[in-house]
Amino acid sequence: MAAWYTAFQGTLALHQDGFVAASQETRRVILRTVRDHIVSKNKSEDESVELPKALKMAIRRYYRQFLTDEDDIRAEDEILGDVPEDEPCGLSPEEREAAARPKDAAFYKKEASDWDVAQKLFKQEIDEYDKEEQAKLGVKNEIKYRTGHARNWFKNMTPAQKKEVENAREKWNSEGAPLESQAMYRKRHLKKTLDDFTEQLRRTMGCQVMILTSHKKSADQTLSVVIHESKPLNSKKPFTQSSRGNKDWVSQGFEKFAEWSKSEF
């Protein structure tokens, strides 16, 4: 067992006999009480202890060692499931964010909400809460309950967890997908996305569009600038090729946009 429990031996001992003698429903109340007391006490200490990520599960495992009834022990093992016995005290917020950050660029198509981020950042905690809540209902692996349990967990996040979610949300929305994911997604989807976008503007708003896009090439980190424009409806040539003056204007704009883009990467 991790050393966290030694700092709260008094609190754990105070509720030990009650837990051993209690029904499963009462045990859940005891676990919440002990957890809340430990968290509160830990915050008030000058030197706080790093607590397990799933503190209620850790407390439950601690009390399991004092059980003697075989049926009771089996019931507890069923609830604990495959939660590691020597559960680590947990990752730092920075490590957890890095491990949870989605690599699929499609995740970043829409701005992520706190709910989106929490499901990635605290997946293990949500899974464990869902398992515990399903045990209360006497069901297993019922997907129809999971979303509701996840929402309940989300609504009851600790201030520290809320802060982690907020920080990760701001970072993910600001930076977008990891660079290697951006490069792959750009290679597969940039042209079609621009084609679809310009056609959508033409059909829905009657707009003709010229777009300058820039990105760093992943191979040599040089800057790439591309011009994309609407297909002409009545003219023989697109705007960028329709006259010498337009060609010069586009060339100057291309160079100015490339120079400006250097500071963005």
PDB file of N, CA and C in Angstrom, residues 14-85:
ATOM      1  N   LEU A  14     -10.586   5.479  13.044  1.00  0.00           N
ATOM      2  CA  LEU A  14     -11.831   5.922  13.648  1.00  0.00           C
ATOM      3  C   LEU A  14     -13.051   5.270  12.990  1.00  0.00           C
ATOM      4  N   HIS A  15     -12.948   5.011  11.693  1.00  0.00           N
ATOM      5  CA  HIS A  15     -14.093   4.473  10.947  1.00  0.00           C
ATOM      6  C   HIS A  15     -13.913   3.001  10.576  1.00  0.00           C
ATOM      7  N   GLN A  16     -12.824   2.399  11.015  1.00  0.00           N
ATOM      8  CA  GLN A  16     -12.522   1.031  10.606  1.00  0.00           C
ATOM      9  C   GLN A  16     -13.600   0.033  11.030  1.00  0.00           C
ATOM     10  N   ASP A  17     -13.942   0.009  12.309  1.00  0.00           N
ATOM     11  CA  ASP A  17     -14.938  -0.951  12.803  1.00  0.00           C
ATOM     12  C   ASP A  17     -16.295  -0.725  12.147  1.00  0.00           C
ATOM     13  N   GLY A  18     -16.631   0.544  11.947  1.00  0.00           N
ATOM     14  CA  GLY A  18     -17.909   0.855  11.314  1.00  0.00           C
ATOM     15  C   GLY A  18     -17.970   0.326   9.890  1.00  0.00           C
ATOM     16  N   PHE A  19     -16.867   0.457   9.165  1.00  0.00           N
ATOM     17  CA  PHE A  19     -16.829  -0.042   7.790  1.00  0.00           C
ATOM     18  C   PHE A  19     -16.975  -1.559   7.758  1.00  0.00           C
ATOM     19  N   VAL A  20     -16.229  -2.238   8.611  1.00  0.00           N
ATOM     20  CA  VAL A  20     -16.245  -3.703   8.622  1.00  0.00           C
ATOM     21  C   VAL A  20     -17.646  -4.241   8.907  1.00  0.00           C
ATOM     22  N   ALA A  21     -18.369  -3.589   9.804  1.00  0.00           N
ATOM     23  CA  ALA A  21     -19.684  -4.081  10.216  1.00  0.00           C
ATOM     24  C   ALA A  21     -20.817  -3.593   9.317  1.00  0.00           C
ATOM     25  N   ALA A  22     -20.544  -2.625   8.463  1.00  0.00           N
ATOM     26  CA  ALA A  22     -21.620  -1.953   7.720  1.00  0.00           C
ATOM     27  C   ALA A  22     -22.055  -2.731   6.488  1.00  0.00           C
ATOM     28  N   SER A  23     -23.270  -2.388   6.016  1.00  0.00           N
ATOM     29  CA  SER A  23     -23.753  -2.889   4.735  1.00  0.00           C
ATOM     30  C   SER A  23     -23.052  -2.121   3.618  1.00  0.00           C
ATOM     31  N   GLN A  24     -23.207  -2.602   2.377  1.00  0.00           N
ATOM     32  CA  GLN A  24     -22.556  -1.918   1.259  1.00  0.00           C
ATOM     33  C   GLN A  24     -23.051  -0.472   1.123  1.00  0.00           C
ATOM     34  N   GLU A  25     -24.335  -0.266   1.344  1.00  0.00           N
ATOM     35  CA  GLU A  25     -24.872   1.095   1.232  1.00  0.00           C
ATOM     36  C   GLU A  25     -24.257   2.013   2.269  1.00  0.00           C
ATOM     37  N   THR A  26     -24.148   1.536   3.516  1.00  0.00           N
ATOM     38  CA  THR A  26     -23.548   2.344   4.575  1.00  0.00           C
ATOM     39  C   THR A  26     -22.055   2.532   4.345  1.00  0.00           C
ATOM     40  N   ARG A  27     -21.403   1.524   3.785  1.00  0.00           N
ATOM     41  CA  ARG A  27     -19.981   1.651   3.496  1.00  0.00           C
ATOM     42  C   ARG A  27     -19.706   2.789   2.517  1.00  0.00           C
ATOM     43  N   ARG A  28     -20.586   2.957   1.559  1.00  0.00           N
ATOM     44  CA  ARG A  28     -20.401   4.052   0.609  1.00  0.00           C
ATOM     45  C   ARG A  28     -20.450   5.401   1.309  1.00  0.00           C
ATOM     46  N   VAL A  29     -21.325   5.524   2.287  1.00  0.00           N
ATOM     47  CA  VAL A  29     -21.402   6.763   3.067  1.00  0.00           C
ATOM     48  C   VAL A  29     -20.125   6.949   3.876  1.00  0.00           C
ATOM     49  N   ILE A  30     -19.639   5.880   4.484  1.00  0.00           N
ATOM     50  CA  ILE A  30     -18.414   5.948   5.281  1.00  0.00           C
ATOM     51  C   ILE A  30     -17.232   6.342   4.405  1.00  0.00           C
ATOM     52  N   LEU A  31     -17.141   5.749   3.224  1.00  0.00           N
ATOM     53  CA  LEU A  31     -16.039   6.057   2.312  1.00  0.00           C
ATOM     54  C   LEU A  31     -16.029   7.527   1.927  1.00  0.00           C
ATOM     55  N   ARG A  32     -17.220   8.067   1.642  1.00  0.00           N
ATOM     56  CA  ARG A  32     -17.288   9.496   1.298  1.00  0.00           C
ATOM     57  C   ARG A  32     -16.871  10.358   2.475  1.00  0.00           C
ATOM     58  N   THR A  33     -17.320   9.974   3.670  1.00  0.00           N
ATOM     59  CA  THR A  33     -16.978  10.745   4.871  1.00  0.00           C
ATOM     60  C   THR A  33     -15.476  10.744   5.104  1.00  0.00           C
ATOM     61  N   VAL A  34     -14.877   9.561   5.032  1.00  0.00           N
ATOM     62  CA  VAL A  34     -13.428   9.443   5.263  1.00  0.00           C
ATOM     63  C   VAL A  34     -12.651  10.195   4.183  1.00  0.00           C
ATOM     64  N   ARG A  35     -13.090  10.028   2.944  1.00  0.00           N
ATOM     65  CA  ARG A  35     -12.410  10.733   1.849  1.00  0.00           C
ATOM     66  C   ARG A  35     -12.454  12.241   2.045  1.00  0.00           C
ATOM     67  N   ASP A  36     -13.634  12.770   2.318  1.00  0.00           N
ATOM     68  CA  ASP A  36     -13.776  14.221   2.483  1.00  0.00           C
ATOM     69  C   ASP A  36     -12.942  14.729   3.651  1.00  0.00           C
ATOM     70  N   HIS A  37     -12.887  13.942   4.742  1.00  0.00           N
ATOM     71  CA  HIS A  37     -12.097  14.361   5.901  1.00  0.00           C
ATOM     72  C   HIS A  37     -10.612  14.374   5.567  1.00  0.00           C
ATOM     73  N   ILE A  38     -10.149  13.346   4.850  1.00  0.00           N
ATOM     74  CA  ILE A  38      -8.730  13.273   4.478  1.00  0.00           C
ATOM     75  C   ILE A  38      -8.358  14.419   3.550  1.00  0.00           C
ATOM     76  N   VAL A  39      -9.205  14.677   2.548  1.00  0.00           N
ATOM     77  CA  VAL A  39      -8.929  15.765   1.604  1.00  0.00           C
ATOM     78  C   VAL A  39      -8.883  17.105   2.325  1.00  0.00           C
ATOM     79  N   SER A  40      -9.847  17.338   3.222  1.00  0.00           N
ATOM     80  CA  SER A  40      -9.904  18.594   3.964  1.00  0.00           C
ATOM     81  C   SER A  40      -8.680  18.759   4.864  1.00  0.00           C
ATOM     82  N   LYS A  41      -8.338  17.687   5.562  1.00  0.00           N
ATOM     83  CA  LYS A  41      -7.189  17.747   6.460  1.00  0.00           C
ATOM     84  C   LYS A  41      -5.896  17.936   5.678  1.00  0.00           C
ATOM     85  N   ASN A  42      -5.797  17.277   4.547  1.00  0.00           N
ATOM     86  CA  ASN A  42      -4.591  17.373   3.730  1.00  0.00           C
ATOM     87  C   ASN A  42      -4.373  18.800   3.226  1.00  0.00           C
ATOM     88  N   LYS A  43      -5.477  19.473   2.892  1.00  0.00           N
ATOM     89  CA  LYS A  43      -5.375  20.858   2.408  1.00  0.00           C
ATOM     90  C   LYS A  43      -4.911  21.809   3.505  1.00  0.00           C
ATOM     91  N   SER A  44      -5.241  21.482   4.754  1.00  0.00           N
ATOM     92  CA  SER A  44      -4.911  22.387   5.862  1.00  0.00           C
ATOM     93  C   SER A  44      -3.489  22.211   6.375  1.00  0.00           C
ATOM     94  N   GLU A  45      -2.818  21.138   5.941  1.00  0.00           N
ATOM     95  CA  GLU A  45      -1.459  20.877   6.401  1.00  0.00           C
ATOM     96  C   GLU A  45      -0.458  21.760   5.670  1.00  0.00           C
ATOM     97  N   ASP A  46       0.609  22.142   6.371  1.00  0.00           N
ATOM     98  CA  ASP A  46       1.669  22.935   5.733  1.00  0.00           C
ATOM     99  C   ASP A  46       2.355  22.130   4.634  1.00  0.00           C
ATOM    100  N   GLU A  47       2.571  20.835   4.891  1.00  0.00           N
ATOM    101  CA  GLU A  47       3.161  19.953   3.896  1.00  0.00           C
ATOM    102  C   GLU A  47       2.145  18.861   3.569  1.00  0.00           C
ATOM    103  N   SER A  48       1.434  19.038   2.480  1.00  0.00           N
ATOM    104  CA  SER A  48       0.382  18.089   2.125  1.00  0.00           C
ATOM    105  C   SER A  48       0.983  16.798   1.582  1.00  0.00           C
ATOM    106  N   VAL A  49       0.202  15.732   1.676  1.00  0.00           N
ATOM    107  CA  VAL A  49       0.601  14.419   1.184  1.00  0.00           C
ATOM    108  C   VAL A  49      -0.003  14.210  -0.194  1.00  0.00           C
ATOM    109  N   GLU A  50       0.742  13.589  -1.104  1.00  0.00           N
ATOM    110  CA  GLU A  50       0.202  13.296  -2.431  1.00  0.00           C
ATOM    111  C   GLU A  50      -0.725  12.093  -2.301  1.00  0.00           C
ATOM    112  N   LEU A  51      -1.984  12.308  -2.578  1.00  0.00           N
ATOM    113  CA  LEU A  51      -3.001  11.277  -2.392  1.00  0.00           C
ATOM    114  C   LEU A  51      -3.200  10.456  -3.663  1.00  0.00           C
ATOM    115  N   PRO A  52      -3.695   9.224  -3.505  1.00  0.00           N
ATOM    116  CA  PRO A  52      -4.001   8.412  -4.691  1.00  0.00           C
ATOM    117  C   PRO A  52      -5.025   9.101  -5.572  1.00  0.00           C
ATOM    118  N   LYS A  53      -4.971   8.841  -6.855  1.00  0.00           N
ATOM    119  CA  LYS A  53      -5.916   9.462  -7.788  1.00  0.00           C
ATOM    120  C   LYS A  53      -7.351   9.061  -7.460  1.00  0.00           C
ATOM    121  N   ALA A  54      -7.566   7.773  -7.192  1.00  0.00           N
ATOM    122  CA  ALA A  54      -8.902   7.283  -6.831  1.00  0.00           C
ATOM    123  C   ALA A  54      -8.909   7.035  -5.329  1.00  0.00           C
ATOM    124  N   LEU A  55      -9.088   8.112  -4.573  1.00  0.00           N
ATOM    125  CA  LEU A  55      -8.915   8.026  -3.119  1.00  0.00           C
ATOM    126  C   LEU A  55      -9.941   7.106  -2.471  1.00  0.00           C
ATOM    127  N   LYS A  56     -11.204   7.179  -2.904  1.00  0.00           N
ATOM    128  CA  LYS A  56     -12.214   6.303  -2.294  1.00  0.00           C
ATOM    129  C   LYS A  56     -11.881   4.829  -2.510  1.00  0.00           C
ATOM    130  N   MET A  57     -11.396   4.490  -3.696  1.00  0.00           N
ATOM    131  CA  MET A  57     -10.999   3.115  -3.974  1.00  0.00           C
ATOM    132  C   MET A  57      -9.811   2.706  -3.102  1.00  0.00           C
ATOM    133  N   ALA A  58      -8.883   3.625  -2.887  1.00  0.00           N
ATOM    134  CA  ALA A  58      -7.717   3.329  -2.048  1.00  0.00           C
ATOM    135  C   ALA A  58      -8.131   3.097  -0.597  1.00  0.00           C
ATOM    136  N   ILE A  59      -9.087   3.898  -0.116  1.00  0.00           N
ATOM    137  CA  ILE A  59      -9.599   3.726   1.252  1.00  0.00           C
ATOM    138  C   ILE A  59     -10.317   2.381   1.367  1.00  0.00           C
ATOM    139  N   ARG A  60     -11.108   2.064   0.360  1.00  0.00           N
ATOM    140  CA  ARG A  60     -11.821   0.777   0.363  1.00  0.00           C
ATOM    141  C   ARG A  60     -10.830  -0.385   0.403  1.00  0.00           C
ATOM    142  N   ARG A  61      -9.781  -0.302  -0.392  1.00  0.00           N
ATOM    143  CA  ARG A  61      -8.773  -1.368  -0.387  1.00  0.00           C
ATOM    144  C   ARG A  61      -8.075  -1.449   0.966  1.00  0.00           C
ATOM    145  N   TYR A  62      -7.838  -0.302   1.598  1.00  0.00           N
ATOM    146  CA  TYR A  62      -7.218  -0.304   2.922  1.00  0.00           C
ATOM    147  C   TYR A  62      -8.091  -1.064   3.923  1.00  0.00           C
ATOM    148  N   TYR A  63      -9.380  -0.796   3.913  1.00  0.00           N
ATOM    149  CA  TYR A  63     -10.280  -1.443   4.863  1.00  0.00           C
ATOM    150  C   TYR A  63     -10.491  -2.929   4.537  1.00  0.00           C
ATOM    151  N   ARG A  64     -10.287  -3.317   3.314  1.00  0.00           N
ATOM    152  CA  ARG A  64     -10.499  -4.721   2.932  1.00  0.00           C
ATOM    153  C   ARG A  64      -9.658  -5.668   3.768  1.00  0.00           C
ATOM    154  N   GLN A  65      -8.463  -5.245   4.158  1.00  0.00           N
ATOM    155  CA  GLN A  65      -7.560  -6.136   4.897  1.00  0.00           C
ATOM    156  C   GLN A  65      -8.122  -6.533   6.264  1.00  0.00           C
ATOM    157  N   PHE A  66      -9.123  -5.802   6.742  1.00  0.00           N
ATOM    158  CA  PHE A  66      -9.680  -6.095   8.065  1.00  0.00           C
ATOM    159  C   PHE A  66     -10.949  -6.962   7.994  1.00  0.00           C
ATOM    160  N   LEU A  67     -11.367  -7.314   6.791  1.00  0.00           N
ATOM    161  CA  LEU A  67     -12.557  -8.143   6.637  1.00  0.00           C
ATOM    162  C   LEU A  67     -12.212  -9.614   6.888  1.00  0.00           C
ATOM    163  N   THR A  68     -13.171 -10.353   7.421  1.00  0.00           N
ATOM    164  CA  THR A  68     -12.951 -11.773   7.709  1.00  0.00           C
ATOM    165  C   THR A  68     -13.962 -12.676   7.016  1.00  0.00           C
ATOM    166  N   ASP A  69     -15.133 -12.168   6.708  1.00  0.00           N
ATOM    167  CA  ASP A  69     -16.156 -12.975   6.061  1.00  0.00           C
ATOM    168  C   ASP A  69     -15.799 -13.163   4.583  1.00  0.00           C
ATOM    169  N   GLU A  70     -15.763 -14.439   4.122  1.00  0.00           N
ATOM    170  CA  GLU A  70     -15.321 -14.715   2.765  1.00  0.00           C
ATOM    171  C   GLU A  70     -16.249 -14.118   1.710  1.00  0.00           C
ATOM    172  N   ASP A  71     -17.549 -14.184   1.940  1.00  0.00           N
ATOM    173  CA  ASP A  71     -18.498 -13.588   0.995  1.00  0.00           C
ATOM    174  C   ASP A  71     -18.312 -12.072   0.927  1.00  0.00           C
ATOM    175  N   ASP A  72     -18.046 -11.480   2.077  1.00  0.00           N
ATOM    176  CA  ASP A  72     -17.827 -10.037   2.139  1.00  0.00           C
ATOM    177  C   ASP A  72     -16.572  -9.660   1.361  1.00  0.00           C
ATOM    178  N   ILE A  73     -15.520 -10.458   1.529  1.00  0.00           N
ATOM    179  CA  ILE A  73     -14.258 -10.196   0.828  1.00  0.00           C
ATOM    180  C   ILE A  73     -14.457 -10.306  -0.680  1.00  0.00           C
ATOM    181  N   ARG A  74     -15.201 -11.337  -1.109  1.00  0.00           N
ATOM    182  CA  ARG A  74     -15.456 -11.495  -2.538  1.00  0.00           C
ATOM    183  C   ARG A  74     -16.257 -10.321  -3.100  1.00  0.00           C
ATOM    184  N   ALA A  75     -17.205  -9.832  -2.326  1.00  0.00           N
ATOM    185  CA  ALA A  75     -18.001  -8.677  -2.763  1.00  0.00           C
ATOM    186  C   ALA A  75     -17.125  -7.434  -2.916  1.00  0.00           C
ATOM    187  N   GLU A  76     -16.194  -7.253  -1.988  1.00  0.00           N
ATOM    188  CA  GLU A  76     -15.280  -6.111  -2.075  1.00  0.00           C
ATOM    189  C   GLU A  76     -14.348  -6.256  -3.280  1.00  0.00           C
ATOM    190  N   ASP A  77     -13.857  -7.482  -3.497  1.00  0.00           N
ATOM    191  CA  ASP A  77     -12.972  -7.705  -4.647  1.00  0.00           C
ATOM    192  C   ASP A  77     -13.703  -7.443  -5.957  1.00  0.00           C
ATOM    193  N   GLU A  78     -14.987  -7.755  -5.981  1.00  0.00           N
ATOM    194  CA  GLU A  78     -15.791  -7.504  -7.177  1.00  0.00           C
ATOM    195  C   GLU A  78     -15.878  -6.004  -7.455  1.00  0.00           C
ATOM    196  N   ILE A  79     -16.037  -5.228  -6.401  1.00  0.00           N
ATOM    197  CA  ILE A  79     -16.117  -3.770  -6.553  1.00  0.00           C
ATOM    198  C   ILE A  79     -14.762  -3.192  -6.955  1.00  0.00           C
ATOM    199  N   LEU A  80     -13.704  -3.688  -6.304  1.00  0.00           N
ATOM    200  CA  LEU A  80     -12.369  -3.177  -6.601  1.00  0.00           C
ATOM    201  C   LEU A  80     -11.919  -3.567  -8.000  1.00  0.00           C
ATOM    202  N   GLY A  81     -12.399  -4.724  -8.475  1.00  0.00           N
ATOM    203  CA  GLY A  81     -12.088  -5.145  -9.838  1.00  0.00           C
ATOM    204  C   GLY A  81     -10.605  -5.224 -10.080  1.00  0.00           C
ATOM    205  N   ASP A  82     -10.173  -4.616 -11.206  1.00  0.00           N
ATOM    206  CA  ASP A  82      -8.762  -4.702 -11.583  1.00  0.00           C
ATOM    207  C   ASP A  82      -7.974  -3.456 -11.224  1.00  0.00           C
ATOM    208  N   VAL A  83      -8.459  -2.688 -10.222  1.00  0.00           N
ATOM    209  CA  VAL A  83      -7.684  -1.536  -9.754  1.00  0.00           C
ATOM    210  C   VAL A  83      -6.397  -2.051  -9.118  1.00  0.00           C
ATOM    211  N   PRO A  84      -5.215  -1.588  -9.563  1.00  0.00           N
ATOM    212  CA  PRO A  84      -3.965  -2.112  -9.042  1.00  0.00           C
ATOM    213  C   PRO A  84      -3.868  -1.955  -7.533  1.00  0.00           C
ATOM    214  N   GLU A  85      -3.343  -2.997  -6.859  1.00  0.00           N
ATOM    215  CA  GLU A  85      -3.227  -2.950  -5.407  1.00  0.00           C
ATOM    216  C   GLU A  85      -2.255  -1.867  -4.967  1.00  0.00           C
TER     217      GLU A  85
END
